[in-house]
Amino acid sequence: MRPAPELTLVVPTFNESANVPVLVERVRRVLAGVAWEMIVVDDNSPDDTAAVVRAIGATDDRVRCIRRVGRRGLSGALLEGMMASQARWVASIDADLQHDESLLGAMLDRLRQGDVDLVVASRYVPGGDAGVFTASRALASRWSSLLAQKLLGVTLTDPMSGFFMLRRDVVERLAPDLSSQGFKLLLDIVATAGGRLRTAELPYVFRDRLHGQSKLDMRVALDYAALVIAKLTNDAVSLRFLLFCFVGSTGVAVHMAALALVLAAGTASFTLAQTVATLVAITWNFVLNNSLTYRDQRLTGWRAAAGLLRFQAICAVGAISNVGAATWIYDYGPKWWIAGLGGAAMGAVWNYVVSAAFVWRAH
């Protein structure tokens, strides 16, 4: 019988089979003399990252894998790994080797002193550097950090860092209020704690990835915006609902464009053109929601075809709810814009709640 390790490293992965063996070997050298384990949380990578991790774990029981099927997302992966740990300290580190693993010992020593709850590896304190960033990415990183500091009252210089270590009981306490969506768990933890965490920052130099491709894209920006809004509203509005509404707003533009094109053809009545435009917009909304809002539960193949039919049926009922609610509001006070917004809100809530239950339910 052996006690639980002192430190758990949680490594979220997607298509990192070439990088994981290198990271494990480096951690072995850096944390020699420390009771550590590594939990790799893999989002069902098609490059067999999970199999690579299990092959390593077959000869080193400090390395194990959680393979997630049917769900995806960086924050969710980190949460699952941290909640599976029994160590006193847990750390987040990427598999792509951009984080300087040699800092792990210093981070652990800082926590052992007992006067801080969280240690963040920062690119923006003296001695740190984000030099491998392109100009556009560097600007985006700086602005997102500034917004988090101003809007959410975060005092960290690098709240967007994915390299940090903290007490596991802090994660346990905050977990019910954290989002499993999004990509920046650190920002969520600090914002949710509301200034109650004792923090320290250590400088590190952000490196270029060794193998593979970056996962950063437009969806990351949307996740960030949704997380900030959710925290500003005290989580009254979920990230997923905000993305759902964003997709719906783009659907309005698609609807009007399709309507104009069909009418311009001159061969269809307005009723037929409106029907075609509605079907096009609903299909657009489904595709975009499937790839953005519910990408961790993305439907493929026949599931996607069946999901589209269910989504169309749900949106049809949502349209009826929209009209009914708007008419009821208008009868009490004939301000058309209030009635219109009320109906739209009713339709949006209906579509979101019912589609979550019957289209993108966990499968």
mmCIF file of N, CA and C in Angstrom, residues 231-358:
data_model
loop_
_atom_site.group_PDB
_atom_site.id
_atom_site.type_symbol
_atom_site.label_atom_id
_atom_site.label_comp_id
_atom_site.label_asym_id
_atom_site.label_seq_id
_atom_site.Cartn_x
_atom_site.Cartn_y
_atom_site.Cartn_z
ATOM 1 N N LYS A 231 -19.651 35.321 -16.033
ATOM 2 C CA LYS A 231 -19.182 35.706 -14.705
ATOM 3 C C LYS A 231 -19.700 37.086 -14.298
ATOM 4 N N LEU A 232 -19.854 37.983 -15.273
ATOM 5 C CA LEU A 232 -20.409 39.304 -14.971
ATOM 6 C C LEU A 232 -21.857 39.200 -14.519
ATOM 7 N N THR A 233 -22.576 38.193 -14.997
ATOM 8 C CA THR A 233 -23.980 38.006 -14.614
ATOM 9 C C THR A 233 -24.125 37.004 -13.470
ATOM 10 N N ASN A 234 -22.990 36.717 -12.793
ATOM 11 C CA ASN A 234 -23.006 35.770 -11.674
ATOM 12 C C ASN A 234 -23.538 34.411 -12.117
ATOM 13 N N ASP A 235 -23.144 34.011 -13.320
ATOM 14 C CA ASP A 235 -23.516 32.717 -13.904
ATOM 15 C C ASP A 235 -25.015 32.560 -14.129
ATOM 16 N N ALA A 236 -25.748 33.693 -14.137
ATOM 17 C CA ALA A 236 -27.178 33.599 -14.437
ATOM 18 C C ALA A 236 -27.388 33.205 -15.898
ATOM 19 N N VAL A 237 -26.437 33.560 -16.746
ATOM 20 C CA VAL A 237 -26.499 33.216 -18.170
ATOM 21 C C VAL A 237 -25.353 32.268 -18.474
ATOM 22 N N SER A 238 -25.656 31.087 -18.990
ATOM 23 C CA SER A 238 -24.623 30.095 -19.239
ATOM 24 C C SER A 238 -23.864 30.395 -20.518
ATOM 25 N N LEU A 239 -22.641 29.869 -20.600
ATOM 26 C CA LEU A 239 -21.840 30.026 -21.800
ATOM 27 C C LEU A 239 -22.563 29.441 -23.005
ATOM 28 N N ARG A 240 -23.140 28.266 -22.800
ATOM 29 C CA ARG A 240 -23.785 27.580 -23.911
ATOM 30 C C ARG A 240 -24.980 28.369 -24.427
ATOM 31 N N PHE A 241 -25.751 28.965 -23.524
ATOM 32 C CA PHE A 241 -26.915 29.740 -23.957
ATOM 33 C C PHE A 241 -26.473 30.975 -24.738
ATOM 34 N N LEU A 242 -25.397 31.612 -24.297
ATOM 35 C CA LEU A 242 -24.902 32.787 -25.022
ATOM 36 C C LEU A 242 -24.459 32.427 -26.431
ATOM 37 N N LEU A 243 -23.754 31.300 -26.565
ATOM 38 C CA LEU A 243 -23.337 30.859 -27.896
ATOM 39 C C LEU A 243 -24.563 30.503 -28.746
ATOM 40 N N PHE A 244 -25.562 29.890 -28.117
ATOM 41 C CA PHE A 244 -26.790 29.531 -28.819
ATOM 42 C C PHE A 244 -27.470 30.787 -29.367
ATOM 43 N N CYS A 245 -27.517 31.822 -28.553
ATOM 44 C CA CYS A 245 -28.132 33.082 -28.996
ATOM 45 C C CYS A 245 -27.300 33.752 -30.090
ATOM 46 N N PHE A 246 -25.986 33.679 -29.975
ATOM 47 C CA PHE A 246 -25.124 34.236 -31.015
ATOM 48 C C PHE A 246 -25.390 33.550 -32.351
ATOM 49 N N VAL A 247 -25.473 32.235 -32.319
ATOM 50 C CA VAL A 247 -25.768 31.489 -33.547
ATOM 51 C C VAL A 247 -27.126 31.900 -34.102
ATOM 52 N N GLY A 248 -28.109 32.054 -33.210
ATOM 53 C CA GLY A 248 -29.435 32.473 -33.659
ATOM 54 C C GLY A 248 -29.423 33.829 -34.326
ATOM 55 N N SER A 249 -28.589 34.742 -33.826
ATOM 56 C CA SER A 249 -28.513 36.076 -34.442
ATOM 57 C C SER A 249 -27.924 36.002 -35.851
ATOM 58 N N THR A 250 -26.959 35.118 -36.055
ATOM 59 C CA THR A 250 -26.436 34.943 -37.422
ATOM 60 C C THR A 250 -27.482 34.308 -38.320
ATOM 61 N N GLY A 251 -28.339 33.481 -37.725
ATOM 62 C CA GLY A 251 -29.403 32.846 -38.502
ATOM 63 C C GLY A 251 -30.389 33.850 -39.067
ATOM 64 N N VAL A 252 -30.587 34.967 -38.355
ATOM 65 C CA VAL A 252 -31.476 36.018 -38.866
ATOM 66 C C VAL A 252 -30.925 36.579 -40.173
ATOM 67 N N ALA A 253 -29.616 36.851 -40.197
ATOM 68 C CA ALA A 253 -28.992 37.373 -41.409
ATOM 69 C C ALA A 253 -29.082 36.361 -42.554
ATOM 70 N N VAL A 254 -28.863 35.094 -42.241
ATOM 71 C CA VAL A 254 -28.960 34.048 -43.261
ATOM 72 C C VAL A 254 -30.390 33.952 -43.797
ATOM 73 N N HIS A 255 -31.362 34.053 -42.897
ATOM 74 C CA HIS A 255 -32.772 34.004 -43.296
ATOM 75 C C HIS A 255 -33.093 35.134 -44.288
ATOM 76 N N MET A 256 -32.690 36.343 -43.948
ATOM 77 C CA MET A 256 -33.008 37.479 -44.813
ATOM 78 C C MET A 256 -32.302 37.376 -46.167
ATOM 79 N N ALA A 257 -31.066 36.869 -46.157
ATOM 80 C CA ALA A 257 -30.340 36.707 -47.417
ATOM 81 C C ALA A 257 -31.016 35.662 -48.300
ATOM 82 N N ALA A 258 -31.427 34.541 -47.700
ATOM 83 C CA ALA A 258 -32.091 33.491 -48.465
ATOM 84 C C ALA A 258 -33.434 33.980 -48.997
ATOM 85 N N LEU A 259 -34.164 34.734 -48.170
ATOM 86 C CA LEU A 259 -35.456 35.275 -48.598
ATOM 87 C C LEU A 259 -35.282 36.205 -49.801
ATOM 88 N N ALA A 260 -34.282 37.078 -49.733
ATOM 89 C CA ALA A 260 -34.026 38.011 -50.833
ATOM 90 C C ALA A 260 -33.658 37.276 -52.114
ATOM 91 N N LEU A 261 -32.857 36.233 -52.016
ATOM 92 C CA LEU A 261 -32.439 35.480 -53.196
ATOM 93 C C LEU A 261 -33.607 34.767 -53.856
ATOM 94 N N VAL A 262 -34.460 34.135 -53.035
ATOM 95 C CA VAL A 262 -35.605 33.409 -53.604
ATOM 96 C C VAL A 262 -36.585 34.375 -54.254
ATOM 97 N N LEU A 263 -36.842 35.506 -53.592
ATOM 98 C CA LEU A 263 -37.759 36.491 -54.170
ATOM 99 C C LEU A 263 -37.178 37.105 -55.442
ATOM 100 N N ALA A 264 -35.862 37.291 -55.468
ATOM 101 C CA ALA A 264 -35.226 37.871 -56.650
ATOM 102 C C ALA A 264 -35.347 36.969 -57.869
ATOM 103 N N ALA A 265 -35.473 35.671 -57.629
ATOM 104 C CA ALA A 265 -35.621 34.736 -58.739
ATOM 105 C C ALA A 265 -36.945 34.943 -59.457
ATOM 106 N N GLY A 266 -37.942 35.478 -58.735
ATOM 107 C CA GLY A 266 -39.224 35.827 -59.340
ATOM 108 C C GLY A 266 -40.134 34.673 -59.660
ATOM 109 N N THR A 267 -39.855 33.492 -59.149
ATOM 110 C CA THR A 267 -40.670 32.313 -59.472
ATOM 111 C C THR A 267 -41.443 31.780 -58.273
ATOM 112 N N ALA A 268 -41.330 32.435 -57.131
ATOM 113 C CA ALA A 268 -41.982 31.923 -55.930
ATOM 114 C C ALA A 268 -42.766 33.028 -55.253
ATOM 115 N N SER A 269 -43.871 32.609 -54.617
ATOM 116 C CA SER A 269 -44.654 33.558 -53.828
ATOM 117 C C SER A 269 -43.895 33.889 -52.553
ATOM 118 N N PHE A 270 -44.365 34.936 -51.870
ATOM 119 C CA PHE A 270 -43.689 35.305 -50.628
ATOM 120 C C PHE A 270 -43.783 34.182 -49.597
ATOM 121 N N THR A 271 -44.943 33.523 -49.518
ATOM 122 C CA THR A 271 -45.111 32.436 -48.543
ATOM 123 C C THR A 271 -44.111 31.323 -48.793
ATOM 124 N N LEU A 272 -43.949 30.925 -50.050
ATOM 125 C CA LEU A 272 -42.991 29.867 -50.373
ATOM 126 C C LEU A 272 -41.563 30.332 -50.092
ATOM 127 N N ALA A 273 -41.262 31.580 -50.462
ATOM 128 C CA ALA A 273 -39.915 32.113 -50.227
ATOM 129 C C ALA A 273 -39.603 32.164 -48.733
ATOM 130 N N GLN A 274 -40.599 32.573 -47.942
ATOM 131 C CA GLN A 274 -40.409 32.625 -46.487
ATOM 132 C C GLN A 274 -40.183 31.234 -45.918
ATOM 133 N N THR A 275 -40.909 30.265 -46.427
ATOM 134 C CA THR A 275 -40.743 28.883 -45.969
ATOM 135 C C THR A 275 -39.347 28.369 -46.283
ATOM 136 N N VAL A 276 -38.883 28.606 -47.506
ATOM 137 C CA VAL A 276 -37.543 28.167 -47.904
ATOM 138 C C VAL A 276 -36.484 28.861 -47.044
ATOM 139 N N ALA A 277 -36.632 30.163 -46.844
ATOM 140 C CA ALA A 277 -35.667 30.910 -46.043
ATOM 141 C C ALA A 277 -35.629 30.412 -44.605
ATOM 142 N N THR A 278 -36.794 30.064 -44.067
ATOM 143 C CA THR A 278 -36.860 29.536 -42.699
ATOM 144 C C THR A 278 -36.116 28.217 -42.583
ATOM 145 N N LEU A 279 -36.327 27.330 -43.556
ATOM 146 C CA LEU A 279 -35.638 26.033 -43.532
ATOM 147 C C LEU A 279 -34.131 26.210 -43.670
ATOM 148 N N VAL A 280 -33.724 27.132 -44.526
ATOM 149 C CA VAL A 280 -32.288 27.396 -44.692
ATOM 150 C C VAL A 280 -31.693 27.923 -43.383
ATOM 151 N N ALA A 281 -32.392 28.867 -42.742
ATOM 152 C CA ALA A 281 -31.881 29.450 -41.497
ATOM 153 C C ALA A 281 -31.807 28.405 -40.387
ATOM 154 N N ILE A 282 -32.826 27.563 -40.284
ATOM 155 C CA ILE A 282 -32.819 26.520 -39.254
ATOM 156 C C ILE A 282 -31.659 25.558 -39.482
ATOM 157 N N THR A 283 -31.452 25.183 -40.743
ATOM 158 C CA THR A 283 -30.331 24.285 -41.064
ATOM 159 C C THR A 283 -29.007 24.943 -40.722
ATOM 160 N N TRP A 284 -28.874 26.215 -41.056
ATOM 161 C CA TRP A 284 -27.664 26.970 -40.708
ATOM 162 C C TRP A 284 -27.432 26.963 -39.201
ATOM 163 N N ASN A 285 -28.498 27.263 -38.449
ATOM 164 C CA ASN A 285 -28.383 27.295 -36.989
ATOM 165 C C ASN A 285 -27.963 25.940 -36.434
ATOM 166 N N PHE A 286 -28.530 24.870 -37.004
ATOM 167 C CA PHE A 286 -28.170 23.532 -36.519
ATOM 168 C C PHE A 286 -26.693 23.245 -36.762
ATOM 169 N N VAL A 287 -26.235 23.507 -37.974
ATOM 170 C CA VAL A 287 -24.833 23.218 -38.321
ATOM 171 C C VAL A 287 -23.884 24.017 -37.433
ATOM 172 N N LEU A 288 -24.183 25.309 -37.241
ATOM 173 C CA LEU A 288 -23.307 26.158 -36.439
ATOM 174 C C LEU A 288 -23.350 25.771 -34.959
ATOM 175 N N ASN A 289 -24.534 25.465 -34.448
ATOM 176 C CA ASN A 289 -24.631 25.016 -33.060
ATOM 177 C C ASN A 289 -23.900 23.694 -32.856
ATOM 178 N N ASN A 290 -24.002 22.830 -33.845
ATOM 179 C CA ASN A 290 -23.350 21.523 -33.739
ATOM 180 C C ASN A 290 -21.830 21.660 -33.699
ATOM 181 N N SER A 291 -21.294 22.662 -34.406
ATOM 182 C CA SER A 291 -19.838 22.830 -34.458
ATOM 183 C C SER A 291 -19.300 23.781 -33.397
ATOM 184 N N LEU A 292 -20.138 24.696 -32.874
ATOM 185 C CA LEU A 292 -19.688 25.673 -31.892
ATOM 186 C C LEU A 292 -20.285 25.427 -30.505
ATOM 187 N N THR A 293 -21.592 25.611 -30.398
ATOM 188 C CA THR A 293 -22.256 25.560 -29.100
ATOM 189 C C THR A 293 -22.144 24.193 -28.448
ATOM 190 N N TYR A 294 -22.299 23.145 -29.238
ATOM 191 C CA TYR A 294 -22.282 21.778 -28.708
ATOM 192 C C TYR A 294 -21.143 20.964 -29.305
ATOM 193 N N ARG A 295 -19.997 21.598 -29.517
ATOM 194 C CA ARG A 295 -18.905 20.861 -30.149
ATOM 195 C C ARG A 295 -18.400 19.723 -29.275
ATOM 196 N N ASP A 296 -18.615 19.810 -27.929
ATOM 197 C CA ASP A 296 -18.213 18.711 -27.060
ATOM 198 C C ASP A 296 -19.200 17.547 -27.128
ATOM 199 N N GLN A 297 -20.368 17.764 -27.746
ATOM 200 C CA GLN A 297 -21.357 16.705 -27.940
ATOM 201 C C GLN A 297 -21.743 16.624 -29.416
ATOM 202 N N ARG A 298 -20.795 16.928 -30.266
ATOM 203 C CA ARG A 298 -21.064 17.051 -31.702
ATOM 204 C C ARG A 298 -21.669 15.784 -32.276
ATOM 205 N N LEU A 299 -22.724 15.981 -33.080
ATOM 206 C CA LEU A 299 -23.382 14.861 -33.750
ATOM 207 C C LEU A 299 -22.749 14.650 -35.113
ATOM 208 N N THR A 300 -22.547 13.397 -35.480
ATOM 209 C CA THR A 300 -21.982 13.071 -36.784
ATOM 210 C C THR A 300 -22.795 11.969 -37.444
ATOM 211 N N GLY A 301 -22.643 11.849 -38.759
ATOM 212 C CA GLY A 301 -23.301 10.774 -39.493
ATOM 213 C C GLY A 301 -24.814 10.808 -39.376
ATOM 214 N N TRP A 302 -25.377 9.637 -39.129
ATOM 215 C CA TRP A 302 -26.843 9.529 -39.006
ATOM 216 C C TRP A 302 -27.371 10.280 -37.800
ATOM 217 N N ARG A 303 -26.558 10.382 -36.754
ATOM 218 C CA ARG A 303 -26.982 11.156 -35.578
ATOM 219 C C ARG A 303 -27.225 12.616 -35.950
ATOM 220 N N ALA A 304 -26.360 13.139 -36.820
ATOM 221 C CA ALA A 304 -26.518 14.528 -37.244
ATOM 222 C C ALA A 304 -27.782 14.707 -38.076
ATOM 223 N N ALA A 305 -28.059 13.744 -38.969
ATOM 224 C CA ALA A 305 -29.270 13.827 -39.789
ATOM 225 C C ALA A 305 -30.524 13.773 -38.924
ATOM 226 N N ALA A 306 -30.540 12.843 -37.967
ATOM 227 C CA ALA A 306 -31.691 12.745 -37.058
ATOM 228 C C ALA A 306 -31.792 13.985 -36.180
ATOM 229 N N GLY A 307 -30.636 14.520 -35.752
ATOM 230 C CA GLY A 307 -30.640 15.725 -34.929
ATOM 231 C C GLY A 307 -31.193 16.921 -35.668
ATOM 232 N N LEU A 308 -30.872 17.023 -36.969
ATOM 233 C CA LEU A 308 -31.397 18.127 -37.775
ATOM 234 C C LEU A 308 -32.920 18.071 -37.850
ATOM 235 N N LEU A 309 -33.486 16.888 -38.048
ATOM 236 C CA LEU A 309 -34.950 16.756 -38.111
ATOM 237 C C LEU A 309 -35.586 17.142 -36.784
ATOM 238 N N ARG A 310 -34.985 16.700 -35.683
ATOM 239 C CA ARG A 310 -35.526 17.064 -34.367
ATOM 240 C C ARG A 310 -35.416 18.571 -34.133
ATOM 241 N N PHE A 311 -34.290 19.149 -34.546
ATOM 242 C CA PHE A 311 -34.085 20.582 -34.362
ATOM 243 C C PHE A 311 -35.105 21.394 -35.161
ATOM 244 N N GLN A 312 -35.409 20.955 -36.374
ATOM 245 C CA GLN A 312 -36.404 21.645 -37.189
ATOM 246 C C GLN A 312 -37.777 21.603 -36.529
ATOM 247 N N ALA A 313 -38.131 20.435 -35.970
ATOM 248 C CA ALA A 313 -39.427 20.306 -35.305
ATOM 249 C C ALA A 313 -39.486 21.201 -34.068
ATOM 250 N N ILE A 314 -38.403 21.229 -33.308
ATOM 251 C CA ILE A 314 -38.360 22.048 -32.095
ATOM 252 C C ILE A 314 -38.468 23.532 -32.444
ATOM 253 N N CYS A 315 -37.742 23.953 -33.498
ATOM 254 C CA CYS A 315 -37.780 25.366 -33.892
ATOM 255 C C CYS A 315 -39.158 25.768 -34.423
ATOM 256 N N ALA A 316 -39.858 24.817 -35.027
ATOM 257 C CA ALA A 316 -41.219 25.108 -35.493
ATOM 258 C C ALA A 316 -42.126 25.420 -34.312
ATOM 259 N N VAL A 317 -42.018 24.620 -33.256
ATOM 260 C CA VAL A 317 -42.802 24.883 -32.045
ATOM 261 C C VAL A 317 -42.332 26.176 -31.391
ATOM 262 N N GLY A 318 -40.992 26.435 -31.443
ATOM 263 C CA GLY A 318 -40.468 27.678 -30.886
ATOM 264 C C GLY A 318 -41.025 28.895 -31.578
ATOM 265 N N ALA A 319 -41.237 28.786 -32.906
ATOM 266 C CA ALA A 319 -41.821 29.906 -33.650
ATOM 267 C C ALA A 319 -43.246 30.180 -33.185
ATOM 268 N N ILE A 320 -43.986 29.105 -32.920
ATOM 269 C CA ILE A 320 -45.360 29.263 -32.412
ATOM 270 C C ILE A 320 -45.330 29.919 -31.032
ATOM 271 N N SER A 321 -44.381 29.489 -30.181
ATOM 272 C CA SER A 321 -44.243 30.093 -28.846
ATOM 273 C C SER A 321 -43.886 31.570 -28.965
ATOM 274 N N ASN A 322 -43.026 31.882 -29.919
ATOM 275 C CA ASN A 322 -42.615 33.265 -30.154
ATOM 276 C C ASN A 322 -43.820 34.133 -30.466
ATOM 277 N N VAL A 323 -44.610 33.700 -31.428
ATOM 278 C CA VAL A 323 -45.778 34.482 -31.856
ATOM 279 C C VAL A 323 -46.797 34.593 -30.728
ATOM 280 N N GLY A 324 -47.042 33.483 -30.043
ATOM 281 C CA GLY A 324 -48.022 33.489 -28.962
ATOM 282 C C GLY A 324 -47.632 34.425 -27.837
ATOM 283 N N ALA A 325 -46.352 34.365 -27.423
ATOM 284 C CA ALA A 325 -45.892 35.232 -26.338
ATOM 285 C C ALA A 325 -45.931 36.694 -26.754
ATOM 286 N N ALA A 326 -45.525 36.983 -27.986
ATOM 287 C CA ALA A 326 -45.518 38.361 -28.464
ATOM 288 C C ALA A 326 -46.936 38.933 -28.522
ATOM 289 N N THR A 327 -47.873 38.128 -28.987
ATOM 290 C CA THR A 327 -49.265 38.574 -29.071
ATOM 291 C C THR A 327 -49.838 38.848 -27.690
ATOM 292 N N TRP A 328 -49.525 37.955 -26.736
ATOM 293 C CA TRP A 328 -50.023 38.116 -25.366
ATOM 294 C C TRP A 328 -49.464 39.409 -24.755
ATOM 295 N N ILE A 329 -48.162 39.679 -24.937
ATOM 296 C CA ILE A 329 -47.552 40.899 -24.403
ATOM 297 C C ILE A 329 -48.150 42.141 -25.073
ATOM 298 N N TYR A 330 -48.371 42.057 -26.383
ATOM 299 C CA TYR A 330 -48.900 43.194 -27.136
ATOM 300 C C TYR A 330 -50.317 43.540 -26.689
ATOM 301 N N ASP A 331 -51.092 42.530 -26.316
ATOM 302 C CA ASP A 331 -52.464 42.769 -25.862
ATOM 303 C C ASP A 331 -52.504 43.566 -24.562
ATOM 304 N N TYR A 332 -51.447 43.439 -23.734
ATOM 305 C CA TYR A 332 -51.412 44.147 -22.464
ATOM 306 C C TYR A 332 -50.847 45.548 -22.598
ATOM 307 N N GLY A 333 -50.099 45.799 -23.641
ATOM 308 C CA GLY A 333 -49.528 47.125 -23.842
ATOM 309 C C GLY A 333 -48.988 47.213 -25.254
ATOM 310 N N PRO A 334 -49.644 47.913 -26.132
ATOM 311 C CA PRO A 334 -49.311 47.878 -27.556
ATOM 312 C C PRO A 334 -48.011 48.597 -27.924
ATOM 313 N N LYS A 335 -46.900 48.111 -27.357
ATOM 314 C CA LYS A 335 -45.578 48.567 -27.795
ATOM 315 C C LYS A 335 -44.959 47.419 -28.581
ATOM 316 N N TRP A 336 -44.922 47.556 -29.880
ATOM 317 C CA TRP A 336 -44.549 46.445 -30.734
ATOM 318 C C TRP A 336 -43.140 45.908 -30.455
ATOM 319 N N TRP A 337 -42.212 46.811 -30.095
ATOM 320 C CA TRP A 337 -40.836 46.345 -29.926
ATOM 321 C C TRP A 337 -40.660 45.548 -28.642
ATOM 322 N N ILE A 338 -41.426 45.919 -27.585
ATOM 323 C CA ILE A 338 -41.386 45.132 -26.349
ATOM 324 C C ILE A 338 -41.984 43.757 -26.595
ATOM 325 N N ALA A 339 -43.121 43.744 -27.303
ATOM 326 C CA ALA A 339 -43.773 42.464 -27.613
ATOM 327 C C ALA A 339 -42.867 41.593 -28.479
ATOM 328 N N GLY A 340 -42.212 42.223 -29.445
ATOM 329 C CA GLY A 340 -41.327 41.458 -30.327
ATOM 330 C C GLY A 340 -40.155 40.853 -29.588
ATOM 331 N N LEU A 341 -39.524 41.644 -28.715
ATOM 332 C CA LEU A 341 -38.402 41.126 -27.948
ATOM 333 C C LEU A 341 -38.841 40.026 -26.981
ATOM 334 N N GLY A 342 -40.002 40.201 -26.383
ATOM 335 C CA GLY A 342 -40.505 39.186 -25.467
ATOM 336 C C GLY A 342 -40.772 37.871 -26.179
ATOM 337 N N GLY A 343 -41.365 37.964 -27.355
ATOM 338 C CA GLY A 343 -41.611 36.751 -28.130
ATOM 339 C C GLY A 343 -40.327 36.075 -28.556
ATOM 340 N N ALA A 344 -39.362 36.895 -28.991
ATOM 341 C CA ALA A 344 -38.072 36.329 -29.411
ATOM 342 C C ALA A 344 -37.371 35.644 -28.248
ATOM 343 N N ALA A 345 -37.439 36.258 -27.061
ATOM 344 C CA ALA A 345 -36.818 35.654 -25.885
ATOM 345 C C ALA A 345 -37.474 34.324 -25.538
ATOM 346 N N MET A 346 -38.807 34.298 -25.610
ATOM 347 C CA MET A 346 -39.525 33.052 -25.328
ATOM 348 C C MET A 346 -39.130 31.959 -26.317
ATOM 349 N N GLY A 347 -39.061 32.316 -27.596
ATOM 350 C CA GLY A 347 -38.675 31.341 -28.609
ATOM 351 C C GLY A 347 -37.256 30.852 -28.418
ATOM 352 N N ALA A 348 -36.345 31.765 -28.063
ATOM 353 C CA ALA A 348 -34.943 31.384 -27.864
ATOM 354 C C ALA A 348 -34.786 30.432 -26.688
ATOM 355 N N VAL A 349 -35.455 30.746 -25.572
ATOM 356 C CA VAL A 349 -35.372 29.885 -24.390
ATOM 357 C C VAL A 349 -35.949 28.505 -24.698
ATOM 358 N N TRP A 350 -37.095 28.474 -25.367
ATOM 359 C CA TRP A 350 -37.704 27.199 -25.749
ATOM 360 C C TRP A 350 -36.749 26.387 -26.614
ATOM 361 N N ASN A 351 -36.238 26.990 -27.654
ATOM 362 C CA ASN A 351 -35.350 26.268 -28.563
ATOM 363 C C ASN A 351 -34.115 25.743 -27.844
ATOM 364 N N TYR A 352 -33.558 26.564 -26.933
ATOM 365 C CA TYR A 352 -32.346 26.173 -26.236
ATOM 366 C C TYR A 352 -32.609 25.004 -25.285
ATOM 367 N N VAL A 353 -33.618 25.140 -24.450
ATOM 368 C CA VAL A 353 -33.890 24.121 -23.432
ATOM 369 C C VAL A 353 -34.283 22.793 -24.078
ATOM 370 N N VAL A 354 -35.182 22.847 -25.043
ATOM 371 C CA VAL A 354 -35.682 21.604 -25.630
ATOM 372 C C VAL A 354 -34.635 20.949 -26.534
ATOM 373 N N SER A 355 -33.901 21.742 -27.298
ATOM 374 C CA SER A 355 -32.870 21.143 -28.146
ATOM 375 C C SER A 355 -31.751 20.531 -27.310
ATOM 376 N N ALA A 356 -31.429 21.142 -26.163
ATOM 377 C CA ALA A 356 -30.421 20.564 -25.272
ATOM 378 C C ALA A 356 -30.861 19.208 -24.768
ATOM 379 N N ALA A 357 -32.171 19.051 -24.549
ATOM 380 C CA ALA A 357 -32.688 17.799 -24.009
ATOM 381 C C ALA A 357 -32.901 16.728 -25.068
ATOM 382 N N PHE A 358 -33.260 17.141 -26.287
ATOM 383 C CA PHE A 358 -33.672 16.147 -27.281
ATOM 384 C C PHE A 358 -32.795 16.092 -28.541
#
